[in-house]
Amino acid sequence: MNLIINSSDAIGDANGTIRIALTQKNLADSPGVMDTFGSIIAPGAYVRLEVADSGCGMEEETRNRIFEPFFTTKFTGRGLGMSAIRGIVTSHDARLQCSSTPGVGTMFTISFPVPDPLEEIVMAPEQVMSYQQTGGTVLLVDDEEILRSMGESLLEALGFSAIVAQHGAEALELYRSHGSEIDIVLLDLIMPVMGGIETYHELRRVAPLLPIIICSGYDEVSLEEAIIDDPCAGFVHKPYNPKELQSLIIRMMRDCGTPTSGIR
Ligand SMILES: Nc1ncnc2c1ncn2[C@@H]1O[C@H](COP(=O)(O)OP(=O)(O)OP(=O)(O)O)[C@@H](O)[C@H]1O
Ligand SMILES: [Mg+2]
């Protein structure tokens, strides 16, 4: 979003083009190729996000400073968009490249390394319990479609059945109609219609012992004491670490005594 807003700002009131592309690319070994931050771009599989615009472009002087916090050339700019991008890129161990020509435009390419799916999701047998050892149905509540479908696949790969809802109100409705099939709830915090906290309280009214895991993409989440003290409530960060998510789900289902927990 920060890249696209910057592209839109660079085009200003004139007509222009912003091209956004997502591609898969296998980079061959090209020794010494570095990204903007001086990190080597290792050979391997990447998903590449490109945002290119036909805006004002940047002089080298500007281009060298765009990642400095608070550096801005805009009247109302805060100079924080590119710093945030740097943080996101680093946290994904991705590589960012930028090319820009004054009067012509700018292109940012971010290459996200693709983890080996077998290593990341299925993992070593001793690290992950088999399907037979897990089992159970997870109600996954998230407003983002992509996170619902990825979460569903991940949960299934970890040995659970998943049903999904796009907000709290839908989750409550599903719980009312299918409560006896739901062993645990994975609940996003920020959602339209009915957010995570309200959904938590509504679910608690009907199911005092139902395991509920609250998840959020934000680092600092201050949860109410009632939730922190609730032995049947847990918390995970998004994006999920598959192994941690799996053991938390298993632990909570065990400790909260499903499938007989809750008033259904
Ligand atoms: N696509 C682009 N085309 C031209 N200049 C750009 C582009 N992207 C970034 N810049 C330059 O980098 C500077 C820093 O960008 P950054 O997104 O960090 O801050 P900002 O856009 O000025 O303010 P904000 O914090 O609101 O995003 C911009 O002020 C602009 O000079
Ligand atoms: Mg910006």
Short mmCIF file of C-alpha atoms and ligand atoms in Angstrom, two decimals:
data_model
loop_
_atom_site.label_atom_id
_atom_site.label_comp_id
_atom_site.label_asym_id
_atom_site.label_seq_id
_atom_site.Cartn_x
_atom_site.Cartn_y
_atom_site.Cartn_z
CA MET A 1 0.00 0.00 0.00
CA ASN A 2 2.84 2.36 0.85
CA LEU A 3 4.47 1.67 -2.52
CA ILE A 4 1.26 2.27 -4.42
CA ILE A 5 0.45 5.46 -2.54
CA ASN A 6 3.97 6.74 -3.26
CA SER A 7 3.51 5.88 -6.95
CA SER A 8 0.22 7.70 -7.00
CA ASP A 9 1.83 10.73 -5.31
CA ALA A 10 4.68 10.64 -7.85
CA ILE A 11 2.20 10.80 -10.72
CA GLY A 12 0.25 13.59 -9.04
CA ASP A 13 -2.53 15.21 -11.01
CA ALA A 14 -1.22 14.13 -14.41
CA ASN A 15 -2.36 10.95 -16.14
CA GLY A 16 -0.08 8.05 -15.51
CA THR A 17 0.29 4.36 -15.00
CA ILE A 18 0.99 2.21 -11.97
CA ARG A 19 1.82 -1.36 -12.79
CA ILE A 20 1.61 -3.95 -10.06
CA ALA A 21 2.86 -7.44 -10.80
CA LEU A 22 3.30 -10.58 -8.78
CA THR A 23 5.46 -13.21 -10.40
CA GLN A 24 7.30 -16.34 -9.46
CA LYS A 25 10.91 -16.40 -10.37
CA ASN A 26 13.82 -18.75 -9.97
CA LEU A 27 16.93 -16.67 -9.69
CA ALA A 28 20.04 -18.30 -11.02
CA ASP A 29 23.31 -17.84 -9.24
CA SER A 30 24.65 -14.44 -10.23
CA PRO A 31 27.45 -13.85 -7.77
CA GLY A 32 27.70 -10.45 -6.22
CA VAL A 33 24.20 -9.24 -7.10
CA MET A 34 22.99 -7.15 -4.19
CA ASP A 35 19.80 -5.42 -3.24
CA THR A 36 19.40 -1.79 -2.22
CA PHE A 37 20.52 -2.54 1.32
CA GLY A 38 23.65 -4.39 0.28
CA SER A 39 22.27 -7.87 0.97
CA ILE A 40 23.28 -10.54 -1.50
CA ILE A 41 20.43 -11.93 -3.59
CA ALA A 42 20.99 -15.65 -3.26
CA PRO A 43 19.94 -18.02 -6.06
CA GLY A 44 16.63 -19.76 -5.44
CA ALA A 45 12.88 -19.47 -5.74
CA TYR A 46 11.24 -16.12 -5.12
CA VAL A 47 7.85 -14.49 -5.32
CA ARG A 48 8.44 -11.04 -6.71
CA LEU A 49 6.25 -8.03 -6.15
CA GLU A 50 6.85 -5.22 -8.61
CA VAL A 51 5.36 -1.78 -8.34
CA ALA A 52 6.30 0.48 -11.23
CA ASP A 53 5.04 3.97 -11.99
CA SER A 54 5.35 6.59 -14.68
CA GLY A 55 5.68 9.33 -12.07
CA CYS A 56 8.26 12.03 -11.44
CA GLY A 57 11.11 9.62 -10.64
CA MET A 58 13.95 10.45 -8.26
CA GLU A 59 17.38 12.04 -8.48
CA GLU A 60 20.10 9.88 -7.02
CA GLU A 61 20.35 12.16 -4.00
CA THR A 62 16.72 11.48 -3.10
CA ARG A 63 16.93 7.80 -3.90
CA ASN A 64 19.80 7.39 -1.46
CA ARG A 65 17.71 8.76 1.39
CA ILE A 66 14.21 7.31 0.91
CA PHE A 67 14.59 4.70 3.67
CA GLU A 68 15.67 7.24 6.27
CA PRO A 69 12.89 7.62 8.83
CA PHE A 70 11.14 11.00 8.42
CA PHE A 71 12.81 11.71 5.07
CA THR A 72 10.18 13.23 2.82
CA THR A 73 10.04 15.55 -0.15
CA LYS A 74 6.30 16.07 0.27
CA PHE A 75 4.58 18.99 1.92
CA THR A 76 2.41 16.80 4.11
CA GLY A 77 4.56 13.66 4.03
CA ARG A 78 5.64 11.95 7.21
CA GLY A 79 8.54 10.13 5.61
CA LEU A 80 7.62 6.85 7.21
CA GLY A 81 6.23 4.77 4.34
CA MET A 82 9.55 3.53 3.02
CA SER A 83 10.90 2.89 6.54
CA ALA A 84 7.92 0.65 7.16
CA ILE A 85 8.63 -1.13 3.87
CA ARG A 86 12.22 -1.68 4.94
CA GLY A 87 10.99 -3.28 8.15
CA ILE A 88 8.54 -5.54 6.31
CA VAL A 89 11.17 -6.55 3.76
CA THR A 90 13.68 -7.37 6.49
CA SER A 91 11.22 -9.39 8.54
CA HIS A 92 10.48 -11.59 5.51
CA ASP A 93 14.17 -11.88 4.65
CA ALA A 94 13.16 -10.42 1.28
CA ARG A 95 15.32 -8.38 -1.10
CA LEU A 96 14.37 -4.94 -2.38
CA GLN A 97 15.62 -3.29 -5.54
CA CYS A 98 14.78 0.13 -6.84
CA SER A 99 15.40 1.82 -10.15
CA SER A 100 14.30 5.32 -10.87
CA THR A 101 14.82 7.91 -13.58
CA PRO A 102 13.81 11.54 -13.08
CA GLY A 103 10.95 12.45 -15.35
CA VAL A 104 10.40 8.84 -16.41
CA GLY A 105 9.36 6.82 -13.37
CA THR A 106 10.28 4.43 -10.64
CA MET A 107 10.19 0.71 -10.16
CA PHE A 108 10.45 -1.19 -6.89
CA THR A 109 10.97 -4.94 -6.94
CA ILE A 110 10.66 -6.94 -3.74
CA SER A 111 11.73 -10.57 -3.94
CA PHE A 112 10.32 -12.77 -1.18
CA PRO A 113 12.17 -16.06 -0.78
CA VAL A 114 9.85 -19.06 -1.13
CA PRO A 115 10.38 -21.46 1.73
CA ASP A 116 10.57 -25.11 0.94
CA PRO A 117 6.97 -26.16 1.60
CA LEU A 118 7.98 -29.55 2.88
CA GLU A 119 10.35 -28.03 5.38
CA GLU A 120 8.06 -25.27 6.50
CA ILE A 121 4.69 -26.91 6.72
CA VAL A 122 5.10 -30.64 6.95
CA MET A 123 8.42 -30.42 8.82
CA ALA A 124 10.38 -33.26 10.33
CA PRO A 125 8.22 -36.10 11.67
CA GLU A 126 9.56 -35.73 15.18
CA GLN A 127 8.56 -32.06 15.21
CA VAL A 128 5.02 -32.50 14.09
CA MET A 129 2.34 -34.88 15.19
CA SER A 130 0.70 -37.05 12.63
CA TYR A 131 -2.83 -36.57 11.43
CA GLN A 132 -4.07 -39.38 13.66
CA GLN A 133 -2.58 -37.72 16.71
CA THR A 134 -4.18 -34.36 16.02
CA GLY A 135 -7.68 -34.16 14.60
CA GLY A 136 -10.35 -31.77 15.78
CA THR A 137 -12.25 -28.98 14.06
CA VAL A 138 -11.08 -25.40 14.10
CA LEU A 139 -13.40 -22.49 13.42
CA LEU A 140 -11.16 -19.92 11.72
CA VAL A 141 -12.51 -16.37 11.86
CA ASP A 142 -10.73 -13.79 9.68
CA ASP A 143 -11.99 -10.97 7.48
CA GLU A 144 -9.24 -11.39 4.88
CA GLU A 145 -10.12 -13.90 2.20
CA ILE A 146 -6.53 -14.82 1.49
CA LEU A 147 -5.82 -15.47 5.16
CA ARG A 148 -8.93 -17.61 5.43
CA SER A 149 -7.95 -19.80 2.51
CA MET A 150 -4.28 -20.00 3.52
CA GLY A 151 -5.26 -20.68 7.12
CA GLU A 152 -7.66 -23.40 6.05
CA SER A 153 -4.95 -25.16 4.01
CA LEU A 154 -2.44 -24.79 6.81
CA LEU A 155 -4.83 -26.19 9.42
CA GLU A 156 -5.64 -29.11 7.17
CA ALA A 157 -1.93 -29.76 6.56
CA LEU A 158 -1.50 -29.79 10.35
CA GLY A 159 -4.17 -32.44 10.73
CA PHE A 160 -7.25 -30.43 11.66
CA SER A 161 -10.55 -29.85 9.91
CA ALA A 162 -11.32 -26.20 9.35
CA ILE A 163 -14.48 -24.22 8.94
CA VAL A 164 -14.28 -20.51 8.25
CA ALA A 165 -16.20 -17.35 9.04
CA GLN A 166 -15.45 -13.85 7.83
CA HIS A 167 -16.40 -11.96 10.96
CA GLY A 168 -17.62 -12.43 14.48
CA ALA A 169 -21.32 -12.37 13.66
CA GLU A 170 -20.90 -15.18 11.15
CA ALA A 171 -18.76 -17.09 13.66
CA LEU A 172 -21.49 -16.86 16.31
CA GLU A 173 -24.11 -18.03 13.86
CA LEU A 174 -21.91 -21.00 12.90
CA TYR A 175 -21.28 -21.77 16.54
CA ARG A 176 -24.99 -21.71 17.27
CA SER A 177 -25.74 -24.11 14.42
CA HIS A 178 -22.59 -26.29 14.44
CA GLY A 179 -21.28 -25.81 17.99
CA SER A 180 -21.02 -29.50 18.72
CA GLU A 181 -18.61 -29.94 15.80
CA ILE A 182 -16.32 -27.07 16.77
CA ASP A 183 -13.44 -27.91 19.08
CA ILE A 184 -11.54 -24.64 19.06
CA VAL A 185 -11.80 -21.12 17.62
CA LEU A 186 -9.01 -19.15 15.96
CA LEU A 187 -10.15 -15.56 16.14
CA ASP A 188 -8.73 -12.52 14.36
CA LEU A 189 -8.71 -9.38 16.47
CA ILE A 190 -9.56 -6.64 14.01
CA MET A 191 -12.58 -7.37 11.82
CA PRO A 192 -15.55 -5.44 10.51
CA VAL A 193 -19.13 -6.15 11.69
CA MET A 194 -17.99 -7.82 14.92
CA GLY A 195 -14.38 -7.68 16.04
CA GLY A 196 -12.42 -10.32 17.94
CA ILE A 197 -12.97 -9.05 21.48
CA GLU A 198 -16.71 -8.71 21.16
CA THR A 199 -16.88 -12.13 19.49
CA TYR A 200 -14.82 -13.60 22.33
CA HIS A 201 -17.29 -12.29 24.93
CA GLU A 202 -20.31 -13.45 22.94
CA LEU A 203 -18.82 -16.94 22.54
CA ARG A 204 -17.92 -17.08 26.22
CA ARG A 205 -21.54 -16.43 27.15
CA VAL A 206 -22.61 -19.63 25.45
CA ALA A 207 -19.41 -21.70 25.79
CA PRO A 208 -17.44 -20.94 28.96
CA LEU A 209 -14.82 -23.63 28.30
CA LEU A 210 -14.47 -23.44 24.54
CA PRO A 211 -10.79 -22.95 23.64
CA ILE A 212 -10.39 -19.61 21.85
CA ILE A 213 -7.11 -18.46 20.34
CA ILE A 214 -6.96 -14.77 19.54
CA CYS A 215 -4.60 -13.82 16.75
CA SER A 216 -3.29 -10.54 15.55
CA GLY A 217 -0.76 -9.20 13.11
CA TYR A 218 0.15 -6.39 15.47
CA ASP A 219 3.13 -6.77 17.75
CA GLU A 220 1.79 -4.96 20.74
CA VAL A 221 -1.63 -6.16 21.67
CA SER A 222 -3.08 -5.23 25.02
CA LEU A 223 -5.73 -7.75 25.89
CA GLU A 224 -8.18 -7.29 28.75
CA GLU A 225 -7.33 -9.03 31.99
CA ALA A 226 -10.42 -11.20 31.67
CA ILE A 227 -8.92 -12.72 28.54
CA ILE A 228 -5.38 -12.97 29.89
CA ASP A 229 -6.69 -14.78 32.98
CA ASP A 230 -8.95 -17.09 31.01
CA PRO A 231 -7.33 -20.55 30.99
CA CYS A 232 -9.27 -21.41 27.83
CA ALA A 233 -7.99 -18.40 25.89
CA GLY A 234 -4.68 -18.15 24.05
CA PHE A 235 -2.88 -15.76 21.78
CA VAL A 236 -0.81 -16.15 18.60
CA HIS A 237 0.86 -13.73 16.22
CA LYS A 238 0.08 -13.66 12.54
CA PRO A 239 1.66 -14.86 10.31
CA TYR A 240 1.37 -18.17 12.14
CA ASN A 241 4.34 -20.34 12.81
CA PRO A 242 2.85 -23.73 11.83
CA LYS A 243 4.57 -25.73 14.52
CA GLU A 244 3.69 -23.29 17.31
CA LEU A 245 0.12 -23.00 16.10
CA GLN A 246 -0.26 -26.75 16.00
CA SER A 247 1.08 -27.32 19.49
CA LEU A 248 -0.98 -24.46 20.92
CA ILE A 249 -4.18 -25.86 19.38
CA ILE A 250 -3.42 -29.35 20.66
CA ARG A 251 -2.50 -28.09 24.12
CA MET A 252 -5.60 -25.94 24.41
CA MET A 253 -7.93 -28.67 23.17
CA ARG A 254 -6.41 -31.03 25.72
CA ASP A 255 -6.36 -28.61 28.66
CA CYS A 256 -9.83 -27.25 28.08
CA GLY A 257 -11.21 -30.75 27.94
CA THR A 258 -13.00 -30.74 24.59
CA PRO A 259 -15.09 -32.20 23.11
CA THR A 260 -17.24 -32.05 26.23
CA SER A 261 -16.27 -28.50 27.17
CA GLY A 262 -18.63 -25.63 26.94
CA ILE A 263 -22.37 -25.53 27.09
CA ARG A 264 -23.65 -26.51 23.73
N1 LIG B 1 7.48 5.94 -6.45
C1 LIG B 1 8.16 7.04 -6.09
N2 LIG B 1 8.43 8.02 -6.99
C2 LIG B 1 9.11 9.12 -6.64
N3 LIG B 1 9.58 9.37 -5.40
C3 LIG B 1 9.34 8.44 -4.46
C4 LIG B 1 8.62 7.23 -4.75
N4 LIG B 1 8.55 6.49 -3.62
C5 LIG B 1 9.17 7.20 -2.66
N5 LIG B 1 9.65 8.38 -3.14
C6 LIG B 1 10.41 9.41 -2.40
O1 LIG B 1 10.75 8.87 -1.13
C7 LIG B 1 10.31 9.75 -0.10
C8 LIG B 1 10.03 8.97 1.14
O2 LIG B 1 8.89 8.13 0.95
P1 LIG B 1 8.04 7.65 2.19
O3 LIG B 1 6.95 6.80 1.68
O4 LIG B 1 8.96 7.09 3.21
O5 LIG B 1 7.48 9.00 2.80
P2 LIG B 1 6.35 9.95 2.21
O6 LIG B 1 5.62 9.30 1.10
O7 LIG B 1 7.03 11.23 1.89
O8 LIG B 1 5.43 10.14 3.47
P3 LIG B 1 4.48 9.00 4.16
O9 LIG B 1 5.07 8.74 5.51
O10 LIG B 1 3.16 9.65 4.22
O11 LIG B 1 4.53 7.80 3.28
C9 LIG B 1 9.12 10.48 -0.70
O12 LIG B 1 8.89 11.71 -0.04
C10 LIG B 1 9.57 10.66 -2.15
O13 LIG B 1 10.46 11.73 -2.28
MG MG B 2 4.79 7.35 1.35
#
